[in-house]
């Protein structure tokens, strides 16, 4: 028994802690920070939530009506908008998915919904990126 407790303590120290989960969100309306209770996050901002700690992660041009987003492993973002919106000199439709490179500040068409036959009035709310 005397040897068991030190052995368990050593094994317990070798187990890696659970990985923290980060969520990225964008609010639909000006939103309060749960800790501060004042509106500090806006619909064109991407907010990171790490275990109930919120922080501004990235902002698109003021007034950009974000609908959906995905953080790519290379650090870029895939975004869709709620209404036709000018990003980087090009008007993007709610049927489109745009790749935003925060390092360069560029917006590149990633998926053009009108080209592939998604009907007008539709919007991309989610996408599954494979590979």
C-alpha positions in Angstrom: 0.0 0.0 0.0 2.9 2.4 0.8 4.2 1.9 -2.7 0.8 2.2 -4.4 0.1 5.8 -3.4 3.4 7.2 -4.7 3.0 5.2 -7.9 -0.5 6.6 -8.4 0.8 10.1 -7.7 3.5 9.7 -10.4 1.0 8.2 -12.9 -1.5 11.1 -12.1 1.3 13.6 -12.9 1.9 11.9 -16.3 -1.6 12.2 -17.5 -2.0 15.2 -19.8 -4.7 17.7 -18.8 -7.8 17.9 -20.9 -7.4 20.2 -23.9 -9.3 23.4 -23.7 -11.9 24.0 -26.4 -12.1 27.2 -28.3 -15.3 28.4 -30.0 -15.5 31.2 -32.5 -18.8 33.1 -32.6 -20.2 36.2 -34.2 -23.2 37.8 -32.6 -26.4 38.7 -34.6 -26.8 41.9 -32.6 -24.6 44.0 -30.3 -24.0 41.7 -27.4 -22.9 42.0 -23.8 -19.7 40.4 -22.5 -21.1 38.0 -19.8 -18.4 39.1 -17.4 -18.7 42.9 -18.0 -22.4 43.2 -18.7 -21.9 45.9 -21.3 -22.3 45.6 -25.1 -18.9 45.2 -26.5 -19.2 42.7 -29.3 -20.8 43.7 -32.6 -22.2 41.6 -35.6 -19.1 42.1 -37.7 -16.7 40.9 -35.1 -15.4 37.4 -34.5 -15.3 36.5 -30.8 -13.3 33.7 -29.3 -14.6 31.8 -26.3 -12.0 29.8 -24.3 -13.7 28.1 -21.4 -16.2 31.0 -20.8 -13.5 33.7 -21.3 -14.6 35.9 -24.2 -12.2 38.0 -26.3 -12.3 39.9 -29.6 -10.4 37.7 -32.1 -10.9 39.4 -35.4 -13.1 42.2 -36.9 -14.3 42.6 -40.5 -15.2 46.0 -41.9 -17.9 47.8 -39.7 -21.4 46.9 -40.8 -20.5 43.5 -42.4 -23.5 41.3 -41.7 -21.8 38.0 -41.0 -24.0 34.9 -41.3 -21.6 32.0 -40.8 -17.9 31.5 -40.3 -15.2 28.8 -40.2 -11.7 29.1 -39.0 -9.3 27.3 -41.3 -6.2 25.5 -40.0 -4.0 28.0 -42.0 -5.5 30.9 -40.0 -7.8 32.2 -42.7 -11.6 32.4 -42.3 -14.4 31.2 -44.5 -17.4 33.6 -44.1 -20.8 34.1 -45.6 -22.9 37.2 -45.3 -26.6 37.8 -44.7 -27.2 40.3 -47.5 -25.2 41.3 -50.6 -22.0 42.9 -49.2 -19.0 44.6 -50.6 -15.8 43.0 -49.3 -12.5 43.9 -50.9 -14.1 45.8 -53.8 -16.4 42.8 -54.8 -20.0 42.4 -53.9 -20.6 39.0 -52.4 -24.0 37.4 -52.2 -25.5 35.3 -49.3 -25.1 32.3 -51.6 -21.3 32.8 -51.6 -18.5 31.7 -49.3 -15.5 34.1 -49.1 -12.1 33.4 -47.8 -10.7 36.2 -45.6 -6.9 36.3 -45.0 -6.5 38.5 -41.9 -2.7 38.7 -42.5 -3.1 40.3 -45.9 -6.6 41.8 -45.3 -7.8 40.2 -48.6 -11.2 38.7 -49.5 -11.1 35.9 -52.1 -14.2 34.1 -53.5 -14.1 30.5 -52.2 -17.5 29.3 -53.4 -19.8 31.2 -55.8 -23.3 29.9 -55.2 -24.9 31.6 -58.1 -22.4 29.9 -60.5 -23.3 26.4 -59.3 -27.1 27.0 -59.4 -28.1 27.9 -55.8 -31.2 30.0 -56.3 -31.4 33.7 -55.5 -32.7 34.4 -52.0 -30.8 31.4 -50.6 -27.9 31.8 -48.2 -25.0 29.6 -47.1 -25.4 29.1 -43.3 -23.0 26.1 -43.0 -20.4 24.3 -45.0 -18.4 21.1 -44.5 -14.8 21.4 -45.6 -13.2 18.0 -46.4 -9.4 17.9 -46.7 
